Each structure stands twice: as C-alpha cells, then as structure tokens.
Coordinates of N, CA and C and ligand atoms in Angstrom, one line a residue:
M217 N 7.3 13.9 26.7 CA 6.3 14.8 25.9 C 4.9 14.6 26.3
A218 N 4.6 13.5 27.1 CA 3.2 13.2 27.4 C 2.7 14.3 28.3
P219 N 1.4 14.7 28.0 CA 0.9 15.8 28.9 C 0.7 15.3 30.3
A220 N 0.6 16.3 31.2 CA 0.5 16.0 32.6 C -0.8 15.2 33.0
V221 N -1.8 15.4 32.2 CA -3.1 14.7 32.5 C -3.0 13.2 32.3
D222 N -2.0 12.7 31.6 CA -1.9 11.3 31.3 C -1.9 10.5 32.6
R223 N -2.7 9.4 32.6 CA -2.8 8.6 33.8 C -1.8 7.4 33.6
E224 N -1.5 6.8 34.8 CA -0.7 5.6 34.8 C -1.7 4.4 34.4
G225 N -1.2 3.5 33.6 CA -2.1 2.4 33.2 C -1.5 1.0 33.5
Y226 N -2.3 0.0 33.1 CA -2.0 -1.4 33.3 C -0.6 -1.7 32.8
W227 N -0.2 -1.2 31.6 CA 1.0 -1.6 30.9 C 2.2 -0.9 31.4
G228 N 2.1 0.0 32.4 CA 3.2 0.7 33.0 C 3.7 1.8 32.2
P229 N 4.9 2.4 32.5 CA 5.4 3.6 31.8 C 5.6 3.3 30.3
T230 N 5.5 4.4 29.5 CA 5.7 4.3 28.1 C 7.2 4.1 27.8
T231 N 7.5 3.1 26.9 CA 8.9 2.9 26.5 C 9.1 3.1 25.0
S232 N 8.0 3.3 24.3 CA 8.1 3.5 22.8 C 8.8 4.8 22.5
T233 N 9.4 4.9 21.3 CA 10.1 6.1 20.9 C 9.1 7.1 20.3
L234 N 7.8 6.7 20.2 CA 6.8 7.6 19.7 C 5.6 7.5 20.7
D235 N 5.0 8.6 21.0 CA 3.7 8.6 21.8 C 2.8 9.6 21.1
W236 N 1.7 9.1 20.7 CA 0.7 9.9 19.9 C -0.1 10.8 20.8
C237 N -0.7 11.8 20.1 CA -1.4 12.9 20.9 C -2.6 12.4 21.6
E238 N -3.1 11.2 21.3 CA -4.3 10.8 22.1 C -3.9 10.7 23.6
E239 N -4.8 11.2 24.4 CA -4.5 11.2 25.9 C -4.4 9.7 26.4
N240 N -3.3 9.4 27.1 CA -3.1 8.0 27.5 C -4.0 7.6 28.6
Y241 N -4.5 6.3 28.5 CA -5.4 5.7 29.5 C -6.5 6.5 29.9
A242 N -7.1 7.2 28.9 CA -8.3 8.1 29.2 C -9.6 7.4 29.4
L243 N -9.8 6.3 28.6 CA -11.0 5.6 28.7 C -11.0 4.3 29.6
T244 N -9.9 3.6 29.6 CA -9.7 2.4 30.4 C -8.3 2.3 30.7
Q245 N -8.0 1.7 31.9 CA -6.6 1.5 32.3 C -5.9 0.4 31.5
F246 N -6.7 -0.4 30.7 CA -6.0 -1.5 30.0 C -5.6 -1.1 28.6
V247 N -6.1 0.0 28.1 CA -5.7 0.5 26.7 C -5.2 1.9 26.8
A248 N -3.9 2.1 26.4 CA -3.3 3.4 26.5 C -4.0 4.4 25.6
E249 N -4.1 4.0 24.3 CA -4.7 4.9 23.4 C -5.9 4.2 22.7
F250 N -7.1 4.5 23.3 CA -8.3 3.7 22.9 C -8.6 3.7 21.4
W251 N -8.7 5.0 20.9 CA -9.2 5.1 19.5 C -8.1 4.7 18.5
N252 N -6.8 5.0 18.9 CA -5.7 4.5 18.1 C -5.6 3.0 18.1
T253 N -6.2 2.4 19.1 CA -6.1 0.9 19.1 C -7.2 0.3 18.3
V254 N -8.5 0.7 18.6 CA -9.6 0.0 18.0 C -9.7 0.3 16.5
S255 N -9.2 1.5 16.1 CA -9.2 1.8 14.6 C -8.4 0.8 13.8
N256 N -7.6 0.0 14.4 CA -6.8 -1.0 13.7 C -7.6 -2.2 13.2
L257 N -8.9 -2.3 13.7 CA -9.7 -3.4 13.3 C -9.9 -3.4 11.8
I258 N -9.9 -2.2 11.2 CA -10.1 -2.2 9.7 C -8.9 -2.8 9.0
M259 N -7.8 -2.8 9.7 CA -6.6 -3.4 9.0 C -6.5 -4.9 9.4
I260 N -7.2 -5.4 10.4 CA -7.1 -6.7 10.8 C -8.2 -7.6 10.2
V261 N -9.5 -7.2 10.3 CA -10.6 -8.1 9.9 C -10.7 -8.3 8.4
P262 N -10.9 -7.2 7.6 CA -11.1 -7.4 6.1 C -10.0 -8.3 5.5
P263 N -8.7 -8.0 5.7 CA -7.7 -8.8 5.1 C -7.8 -10.3 5.4
I264 N -8.3 -10.7 6.6 CA -8.4 -12.1 6.9 C -9.4 -12.7 6.0
F265 N -10.5 -12.1 5.7 CA -11.5 -12.6 4.8 C -11.0 -12.6 3.4
G266 N -10.2 -11.6 3.1 CA -9.5 -11.6 1.7 C -8.6 -12.8 1.6
A267 N -7.8 -13.1 2.6 CA -6.9 -14.2 2.5 C -7.7 -15.5 2.4
I268 N -8.8 -15.7 3.1 CA -9.6 -16.9 3.1 C -10.1 -17.1 1.6
Q269 N -10.6 -16.0 1.1 CA -11.2 -16.0 -0.2 C -10.1 -16.4 -1.3
S270 N -8.9 -15.8 -1.1 CA -7.8 -16.1 -2.0 C -7.4 -17.5 -2.0
I271 N -7.5 -18.2 -0.8 CA -7.1 -19.6 -0.7 C -8.2 -20.4 -1.5
R272 N -9.5 -20.0 -1.2 CA -10.6 -20.7 -1.9 C -10.5 -20.6 -3.4
D273 N -10.1 -19.4 -3.9 CA -10.0 -19.2 -5.3 C -8.6 -19.7 -5.9
R274 N -7.8 -20.3 -5.1 CA -6.5 -20.9 -5.5 C -5.6 -19.8 -6.1
L275 N -5.6 -18.6 -5.5 CA -4.7 -17.6 -6.1 C -3.3 -17.8 -5.7
E276 N -2.4 -17.1 -6.3 CA -1.0 -17.3 -6.0 C -0.7 -16.9 -4.5
K277 N 0.2 -17.5 -3.9 CA 0.5 -17.4 -2.5 C 0.9 -15.9 -2.1
R278 N 1.5 -15.2 -3.1 CA 1.9 -13.8 -2.8 C 0.7 -13.0 -2.3
Y279 N -0.5 -13.3 -2.9 CA -1.6 -12.4 -2.5 C -2.2 -12.8 -1.1
I280 N -2.1 -14.1 -0.8 CA -2.4 -14.6 0.5 C -1.5 -13.9 1.5
A281 N -0.2 -13.9 1.2 CA 0.8 -13.3 2.0 C 0.5 -11.8 2.2
A282 N 0.1 -11.1 1.1 CA -0.1 -9.7 1.1 C -1.3 -9.4 2.1
Y283 N -2.4 -10.1 2.0 CA -3.5 -9.9 2.9 C -3.1 -10.2 4.4
L284 N -2.4 -11.3 4.6 CA -2.0 -11.7 6.0 C -1.0 -10.7 6.6
A285 N -0.1 -10.2 5.7 CA 0.9 -9.2 6.2 C 0.2 -8.0 6.7
L286 N -0.9 -7.6 6.0 CA -1.7 -6.4 6.5 C -2.3 -6.7 7.8
T287 N -2.8 -7.9 8.0 CA -3.4 -8.3 9.3 C -2.4 -8.2 10.4
V288 N -1.1 -8.7 10.0 CA -0.1 -8.6 11.0 C 0.3 -7.2 11.4
V289 N 0.3 -6.3 10.5 CA 0.6 -4.9 10.8 C -0.5 -4.4 11.7
G290 N -1.8 -4.7 11.4 CA -2.9 -4.2 12.2 C -2.8 -4.8 13.6
M291 N -2.4 -6.0 13.8 CA -2.3 -6.6 15.1 C -1.1 -6.0 15.9
G292 N 0.0 -5.8 15.2 CA 1.2 -5.1 15.8 C 0.8 -3.7 16.2
S293 N 0.1 -3.0 15.4 CA -0.3 -1.6 15.7 C -1.3 -1.6 16.9
W294 N -2.2 -2.6 16.9 CA -3.1 -2.7 18.0 C -2.3 -2.9 19.3
C295 N -1.3 -3.8 19.3 CA -0.5 -4.0 20.5 C 0.3 -2.8 20.9
F296 N 0.8 -2.1 19.9 CA 1.6 -0.9 20.2 C 0.8 0.2 20.9
H297 N -0.3 0.5 20.3 CA -1.1 1.6 20.8 C -1.8 1.2 22.1
M298 N -2.0 -0.1 22.3 CA -2.6 -0.5 23.6 C -1.6 -0.4 24.7
T299 N -0.3 -0.6 24.4 CA 0.7 -0.7 25.5 C 1.7 0.4 25.5
L300 N 2.0 1.0 24.4 CA 3.0 2.0 24.2 C 4.4 1.5 24.7
K301 N 4.6 0.2 24.4 CA 5.9 -0.4 24.7 C 6.8 -0.5 23.5
Y302 N 8.1 -0.3 23.6 CA 9.0 -0.2 22.5 C 8.9 -1.5 21.7
E303 N 8.9 -2.7 22.3 CA 8.8 -4.0 21.6 C 7.6 -4.1 20.7
M304 N 6.5 -3.6 21.3 CA 5.2 -3.6 20.5 C 5.3 -2.6 19.3
Q305 N 6.0 -1.5 19.6 CA 6.2 -0.5 18.5 C 6.9 -1.2 17.3
L306 N 7.9 -2.0 17.6 CA 8.6 -2.7 16.5 C 7.7 -3.7 15.8
L307 N 6.8 -4.3 16.6 CA 5.8 -5.3 16.0 C 4.8 -4.6 15.1
D308 N 4.7 -3.3 15.2 CA 3.9 -2.5 14.3 C 4.7 -2.0 13.1
E309 N 5.9 -1.5 13.4 CA 6.7 -0.8 12.4 C 7.4 -1.7 11.4
L310 N 8.0 -2.8 12.0 CA 8.8 -3.6 11.1 C 7.8 -4.4 10.1
P311 N 6.7 -4.9 10.5 CA 5.8 -5.5 9.5 C 5.3 -4.5 8.5
M312 N 5.2 -3.2 8.8 CA 4.9 -2.2 7.8 C 5.8 -2.3 6.6
I313 N 7.1 -2.4 7.0 CA 8.2 -2.5 5.9 C 8.0 -3.8 5.2
Y314 N 7.8 -5.0 5.9 CA 7.8 -6.3 5.2 C 6.5 -6.4 4.3
S315 N 5.4 -5.9 4.9 CA 4.2 -6.0 4.1 C 4.3 -5.2 2.8
C316 N 4.9 -4.0 2.9 CA 5.1 -3.1 1.7 C 6.0 -3.8 0.7
C317 N 7.0 -4.6 1.2 CA 7.9 -5.3 0.3 C 7.1 -6.4 -0.5
I318 N 6.1 -7.0 0.2 CA 5.3 -8.0 -0.5 C 4.4 -7.3 -1.5
F319 N 3.9 -6.1 -1.2 CA 3.1 -5.4 -2.1 C 3.9 -5.0 -3.4
V320 N 5.1 -4.6 -3.1 CA 6.0 -4.2 -4.2 C 6.3 -5.4 -5.1
Y321 N 6.5 -6.6 -4.5 CA 6.7 -7.8 -5.3 C 5.5 -8.1 -6.2
C322 N 4.3 -8.0 -5.6 CA 3.1 -8.3 -6.3 C 2.9 -7.3 -7.5
M323 N 3.2 -6.1 -7.2 CA 2.9 -5.0 -8.2 C 3.9 -5.1 -9.4
F324 N 5.1 -5.6 -9.1 CA 6.1 -5.6 -10.2 C 6.1 -7.0 -10.9
E325 N 5.3 -7.9 -10.4 CA 5.2 -9.2 -11.0 C 3.8 -9.5 -11.6
C326 N 3.0 -8.4 -11.8 CA 1.7 -8.5 -12.2 C 1.6 -9.1 -13.6
F327 N 2.5 -8.8 -14.5 CA 2.4 -9.2 -15.9 C 3.4 -10.4 -16.2
K328 N 3.6 -11.3 -15.3 CA 4.4 -12.5 -15.5 C 3.5 -13.7 -15.6
T329 N 4.1 -14.8 -16.2 CA 3.3 -16.0 -16.3 C 3.0 -16.6 -14.9
K330 N 1.9 -17.4 -14.9 CA 1.4 -17.8 -13.6 C 2.4 -18.6 -12.8
S331 N 2.5 -18.4 -11.5 CA 3.3 -19.1 -10.6 C 4.8 -19.0 -10.9
S332 N 5.2 -18.0 -11.7 CA 6.6 -17.8 -11.9 C 7.2 -17.1 -10.7
I333 N 8.5 -17.2 -10.4 CA 9.1 -16.6 -9.2 C 10.2 -15.8 -9.7
N334 N 10.3 -14.5 -9.3 CA 11.4 -13.6 -9.6 C 12.4 -13.6 -8.4
Y335 N 13.4 -14.5 -8.6 CA 14.3 -14.6 -7.4 C 15.2 -13.4 -7.2
H336 N 15.5 -12.6 -8.3 CA 16.3 -11.4 -8.1 C 15.5 -10.4 -7.3
L337 N 14.2 -10.2 -7.6 CA 13.4 -9.2 -6.9 C 13.2 -9.7 -5.5
L338 N 12.9 -11.0 -5.3 CA 12.7 -11.6 -4.0 C 14.0 -11.3 -3.1
F339 N 15.1 -11.6 -3.7 CA 16.4 -11.4 -2.9 C 16.6 -10.0 -2.5
T340 N 16.4 -9.1 -3.5 CA 16.5 -7.6 -3.2 C 15.6 -7.2 -2.1
L341 N 14.4 -7.6 -2.1 CA 13.4 -7.1 -1.1 C 13.7 -7.7 0.2
V342 N 14.1 -9.0 0.3 CA 14.5 -9.6 1.5 C 15.7 -8.9 2.1
L343 N 16.7 -8.6 1.2 CA 17.9 -7.9 1.7 C 17.6 -6.6 2.2
F344 N 16.7 -5.8 1.5 CA 16.2 -4.5 1.9 C 15.6 -4.6 3.3
S345 N 14.7 -5.6 3.5 CA 14.0 -5.7 4.8 C 15.0 -6.0 5.9
L346 N 16.0 -6.9 5.6 CA 17.0 -7.2 6.6 C 17.8 -6.0 7.0
I347 N 18.3 -5.2 6.0 CA 19.1 -4.1 6.3 C 18.3 -3.0 7.1
V348 N 17.1 -2.8 6.7 CA 16.3 -1.8 7.4 C 16.1 -2.2 8.8
T349 N 15.8 -3.5 9.0 CA 15.6 -4.1 10.3 C 16.8 -3.9 11.2
M350 N 18.0 -4.2 10.7 CA 19.2 -4.1 11.5 C 19.5 -2.7 11.9
I351 N 19.4 -1.8 10.9 CA 19.7 -0.4 11.1 C 18.7 0.2 12.2
Y352 N 17.4 -0.2 12.0 CA 16.4 0.4 12.8 C 16.5 -0.1 14.3
L353 N 16.9 -1.4 14.4 CA 17.1 -1.9 15.8 C 18.3 -1.2 16.5
K354 N 19.3 -0.7 15.7 CA 20.4 0.0 16.3 C 20.1 1.5 16.5
V355 N 19.6 2.2 15.5 CA 19.4 3.6 15.7 C 18.2 4.0 16.4
K356 N 17.1 3.2 16.4 CA 15.9 3.5 17.1 C 15.3 4.9 16.7
E357 N 15.5 5.3 15.5 CA 15.1 6.6 15.1 C 13.8 6.5 14.2
P358 N 12.7 7.0 14.7 CA 11.4 6.9 14.0 C 11.5 7.5 12.6
I359 N 12.3 8.6 12.4 CA 12.4 9.2 11.1 C 13.0 8.3 10.1
F360 N 14.0 7.5 10.5 CA 14.5 6.5 9.6 C 13.5 5.5 9.1
H361 N 12.7 5.0 10.0 CA 11.6 4.1 9.6 C 10.6 4.8 8.7
Q362 N 10.3 6.0 9.0 CA 9.3 6.7 8.2 C 9.8 6.9 6.7
V363 N 11.1 7.3 6.6 CA 11.7 7.5 5.3 C 11.7 6.2 4.5
M364 N 12.1 5.1 5.1 CA 12.2 3.8 4.5 C 10.8 3.4 4.0
Y365 N 9.8 3.5 4.9 CA 8.4 3.2 4.6 C 7.9 4.1 3.4
G366 N 8.2 5.3 3.5 CA 7.8 6.3 2.5 C 8.4 5.9 1.1
M367 N 9.6 5.4 1.1 CA 10.3 5.0 -0.2 C 9.5 3.9 -0.8
L368 N 9.1 2.9 0.0 CA 8.3 1.8 -0.5 C 7.0 2.2 -1.0
V369 N 6.3 3.0 -0.3 CA 5.0 3.5 -0.7 C 5.1 4.3 -2.0
F370 N 6.1 5.1 -2.1 CA 6.4 5.9 -3.3 C 6.6 5.0 -4.5
T371 N 7.4 3.9 -4.3 CA 7.6 3.0 -5.4 C 6.2 2.4 -5.8
L372 N 5.4 2.0 -4.8 CA 4.1 1.4 -5.2 C 3.2 2.4 -5.9
V373 N 3.2 3.7 -5.5 CA 2.4 4.7 -6.2 C 2.8 4.9 -7.6
L374 N 4.2 5.0 -7.8 CA 4.7 5.1 -9.2 C 4.3 3.9 -10.0
R375 N 4.5 2.7 -9.5 CA 4.1 1.5 -10.3 C 2.7 1.5 -10.6
S376 N 1.8 1.9 -9.6 CA 0.4 1.9 -9.9 C 0.0 2.9 -11.0
I377 N 0.6 4.1 -10.9 CA 0.3 5.1 -11.9 C 0.8 4.6 -13.3
Y378 N 1.9 3.9 -13.3 CA 2.4 3.4 -14.6 C 1.5 2.3 -15.2
I379 N 1.0 1.4 -14.3 CA 0.0 0.4 -14.8 C -1.3 1.0 -15.3
V380 N -1.8 2.0 -14.5 CA -3.1 2.6 -14.9 C -2.9 3.4 -16.2
T381 N -1.9 4.1 -16.3 CA -1.8 5.0 -17.5 C -1.2 4.4 -18.7
W382 N -0.4 3.3 -18.6 CA 0.1 2.7 -19.7 C -0.5 1.3 -20.1
N383 N -0.3 0.4 -19.2 CA -0.7 -1.0 -19.5 C -2.2 -1.2 -19.8
F384 N -3.0 -0.4 -19.1 CA -4.4 -0.6 -19.2 C -5.1 0.3 -20.3
R385 N -4.3 1.1 -20.9 CA -4.9 2.0 -21.9 C -5.6 1.3 -23.0
K386 N -4.9 0.2 -23.4 CA -5.4 -0.6 -24.5 C -6.1 -1.9 -24.1
R387 N -6.0 -2.3 -22.9 CA -6.5 -3.6 -22.5 C -7.9 -3.6 -22.0
A388 N -8.1 -3.0 -20.9 CA -9.4 -3.1 -20.2 C -9.6 -1.8 -19.3
P389 N -10.8 -1.5 -19.0 CA -11.0 -0.3 -18.1 C -10.4 -0.6 -16.8
P390 N -9.7 0.3 -16.2 CA -9.1 0.1 -14.9 C -10.2 0.2 -13.8
I391 N -10.0 -0.4 -12.7 CA -11.0 -0.3 -11.6 C -11.1 1.1 -11.0
L392 N -10.1 1.9 -11.4 CA -10.2 3.2 -10.8 C -11.2 4.2 -11.4
G393 N -11.8 4.1 -12.0 CA -12.8 5.0 -12.6 C -12.8 6.2 -11.8
V394 N -12.2 14.2 15.0 CA -12.0 14.6 16.4 C -10.6 15.0 16.7
A395 N -10.2 16.0 17.1 CA -9.0 16.7 17.0 C -7.8 15.9 17.4
T396 N -7.8 15.1 18.5 CA -6.7 14.3 18.9 C -6.6 13.0 18.3
Q397 N -7.6 12.6 17.5 CA -7.7 11.3 16.9 C -7.2 11.2 15.5
F398 N -6.3 12.1 15.1 CA -5.8 12.1 13.8 C -5.1 10.8 13.5
H399 N -4.4 10.2 14.4 CA -3.7 9.0 14.2 C -4.6 7.8 14.0
A400 N -5.8 7.9 14.6 CA -6.8 6.8 14.4 C -7.2 6.9 12.9
W401 N -7.4 8.2 12.4 CA -7.8 8.3 11.0 C -6.7 7.8 10.1
W402 N -5.5 8.0 10.5 CA -4.3 7.5 9.7 C -4.5 6.0 9.6
H403 N -4.8 5.3 10.7 CA -5.0 3.8 10.6 C -6.1 3.5 9.7
I404 N -7.3 4.2 9.8 CA -8.4 3.9 8.9 C -8.1 4.1 7.5
L405 N -7.4 5.3 7.2 CA -7.1 5.6 5.8 C -6.0 4.7 5.3
T406 N -5.0 4.5 6.0 CA -3.9 3.6 5.5 C -4.3 2.2 5.4
G407 N -5.2 1.8 6.4 CA -5.7 0.4 6.4 C -6.6 0.2 5.1
L408 N -7.4 1.2 4.9 CA -8.3 1.2 3.7 C -7.4 1.2 2.4
G409 N -6.5 2.1 2.5 CA -5.6 2.3 1.3 C -4.8 1.1 1.0
S410 N -4.3 0.4 2.0 CA -3.5 -0.8 1.8 C -4.4 -1.9 1.3
Y411 N -5.6 -2.0 1.8 CA -6.6 -3.0 1.4 C -7.0 -2.8 -0.1
L412 N -7.3 -1.5 -0.4 CA -7.6 -1.2 -1.8 C -6.4 -1.5 -2.7
H413 N -5.2 -1.2 -2.2 CA -4.0 -1.4 -3.0 C -3.9 -2.9 -3.3
I414 N -4.2 -3.8 -2.4 CA -4.1 -5.2 -2.6 C -5.2 -5.6 -3.7
L415 N -6.4 -5.0 -3.5 CA -7.4 -5.3 -4.5 C -7.0 -4.9 -5.9
F416 N -6.4 -3.7 -6.0 CA -5.9 -3.2 -7.3 C -4.9 -4.1 -7.9
S417 N -3.9 -4.5 -7.1 CA -2.9 -5.4 -7.5 C -3.4 -6.7 -8.0
L418 N -4.3 -7.3 -7.2 CA -5.0 -8.6 -7.4 C -5.8 -8.5 -8.7
Y419 N -6.5 -7.4 -8.9 CA -7.4 -7.2 -10.1 C -6.5 -7.2 -11.3
T420 N -5.4 -6.5 -11.3 CA -4.5 -6.4 -12.4 C -3.9 -7.8 -12.7
R421 N -3.5 -8.4 -11.7 CA -2.9 -9.7 -11.9 C -3.8 -10.8 -12.4
T422 N -5.0 -10.9 -11.9 CA -6.0 -11.9 -12.3 C -6.6 -11.6 -13.6
L423 N -6.7 -10.3 -14.0 CA -7.1 -9.9 -15.3 C -6.1 -10.4 -16.3
Y424 N -4.8 -10.2 -16.0 CA -3.8 -10.6 -16.9 C -3.8 -12.1 -17.1
L425 N -4.1 -12.9 -16.0 CA -4.2 -14.3 -16.0 C -5.5 -14.8 -16.6
K426 N -6.4 -13.9 -17.1 CA -7.7 -14.2 -17.6 C -8.7 -14.9 -16.7
Y427 N -8.7 -14.4 -15.4 CA -9.6 -15.0 -14.4 C -11.0 -14.3 -14.5
R428 N -11.1 -13.2 -15.2 CA -12.3 -12.3 -15.2 C -12.7 -11.9 -13.8
P429 N -11.8 -11.0 -13.2 CA -12.2 -10.5 -11.8 C -13.3 -9.5 -11.9
K430 N -14.2 -9.4 -10.9 CA -15.2 -8.5 -10.8 C -15.2 -7.8 -9.4
V431 N -15.3 -6.5 -9.4 CA -15.4 -5.9 -8.1 C -16.8 -5.9 -7.7
K432 N -17.1 -6.5 -6.5 CA -18.4 -6.5 -5.9 C -18.4 -5.7 -4.6
F433 N -19.5 -5.1 -4.3 CA -19.6 -4.4 -3.0 C -20.5 -5.1 -2.0
L434 N -19.9 -5.6 -1.0 CA -20.7 -6.3 0.1 C -21.5 -5.2 0.8
F435 N -22.7 -5.5 1.1 CA -23.6 -4.6 1.7 C -23.7 -3.2 1.0
G436 N -23.4 -3.3 -0.3 CA -23.4 -2.1 -1.1 C -22.3 -1.1 -0.8
M437 N -21.3 -1.5 0.0 CA -20.3 -0.5 0.3 C -18.9 -1.1 0.4
W438 N -18.7 -2.3 0.8 CA -17.3 -2.8 1.0 C -16.8 -3.6 -0.2
P439 N -15.8 -3.1 -0.9 CA -15.3 -3.7 -2.1 C -14.6 -5.0 -1.9
V440 N -14.9 -6.0 -2.6 CA -14.2 -7.3 -2.6 C -14.1 -7.7 -4.1
I441 N -13.2 -8.7 -4.4 CA -13.0 -9.1 -5.7 C -13.5 -10.6 -5.8
M442 N -14.4 -10.8 -6.8 CA -15.0 -12.1 -7.1 C -14.5 -12.5 -8.5
F443 N -14.5 -13.8 -8.7 CA -14.0 -14.3 -10.0 C -15.0 -15.2 -10.7
E444 N -15.0 -15.0 -12.0 CA -15.7 -15.9 -12.9 C -14.7 -16.9 -13.4
P445 N -15.1 -18.1 -13.8 CA -14.2 -19.1 -14.3 C -13.3 -18.6 -15.5
P446 N -12.1 -18.9 -15.5 CA -11.2 -18.4 -16.6 C -11.8 -18.8 -18.0
R447 N -11.5 -17.9 -18.9 CA -12.0 -18.1 -20.3 C -11.3 -19.2 -21.0
K448 N -12.0 -20.0 -21.7 CA -11.3 -21.1 -22.5 C -10.7 -20.5 -23.8
H449 N -9.5 -20.9 -24.1 CA -8.9 -20.4 -25.3 C -9.4 -20.9 -26.6
Ligands
ZN78 ZN1 -0.3 3.6 14.6

C-alpha cells in the first residue's frame, strides 16, 4: 500500500501489518515516519515526571504503574513508527492493551480503602491481557487489536461518566468543569487524553483518601496534581 515515492531507509523493508499515510523516510533515512515518531514524546516525557512525583508523594503503586505504562506505550510507538517493523508494532500495540487494563483497575478501585487489592479484578484483567496477546500473536489482524482496545477505552469512558455524574454530585466539584500527519495528532490527542485520564483517576482516588489534591498548571498550561497534607480526623 506504500506509495511509490517512499524511499528505502536504514531499517529496511516494512514488515508491520500497518503503514500510516506519512511518507516513509521523507526527512531522514533513520526515521521511517518522522512526525508519527516525534509526536510520541508527549506520551513519554510527562508520565515519567508523573511517576517520579507519585513516588515522592507515596501514592499507591497502581498509579506509578499507570504513568510508567503510558511511557512504555510511547516508547513502543516511537520504535514502531521509526522502523515500521512488525516486532516494534507489537511493542506499541500490546502495551496499549496492558496500560488500559491498569487504567481500568485504577478507575474501578477508586473508592476502596487504601492499599487494598482486588484480586478478582486483577485476575480478570491479567487473563484478558493474556488472551488478547495470544490471539493477536496468532491472527495478526489490526482490527482485532483495535476492537479490544476500543472495548477497554469504552469501559473507562463509561466508568468516568458514572463517577462524574453520580459519585461526585454530593461530594466535591469534579475537575472537569497537516493533511498526512493525522496519526501524529492521534498520538498527541491520545497521549494527552491518557495523561489527563490518569490525572482524573488519581484526583478521584486521592480525594477519596482525603489527600486534598489540587490541580496546578505548570507554566500556566500543563496540568499536574499536587497534594496538601491529609486532613486530621
Ligand atoms: Zn501510532
């Protein structure tokens, strides 16, 4: 499907089952899809700082895992779009499933006591990840991956709507108050969306645990969550 103008690059012929519409090796022979590669930085860098801050604030490990999982997706996506190799594509697509499972776990455990573990949910999500991984390695059908990923995102959206419209009604105000480069925009928007999703989940969770989370904007634009010391009873 690649257009005839595509050049041969450092990483050799494309072996991935998807090839995006960005012209291959147009800017440099070392990066197949330049904009689809660098746009992943938004998925890599901010979550690293989020994870460091979560460790400093002694938050539950699930939120450190959520941030780092997003970083892993960004790195996998970087490698995939840089090389257009099938193995790198898996490094992008499989962590998308795993990270979403972590987000689902966080969202459904927002209103539990601190450091409790839901083994049933944990088992279900690990099993789901394993089954999706095994099927996808066999069938190599991008549509299958997209449907499975879509299901997880749909679950997250439903849960978020539920939390915003029901649980917070009485508790506290919710925090919600270039033609071929579409896929790069997908990275930026999904990267931003996933990051904001973690913030939303973390805000809900820490508010429940009486941490007094505050949304601050670094440089007046980039949202992060800061904490004031927990309230004494
Ligand atoms: Zn991508």
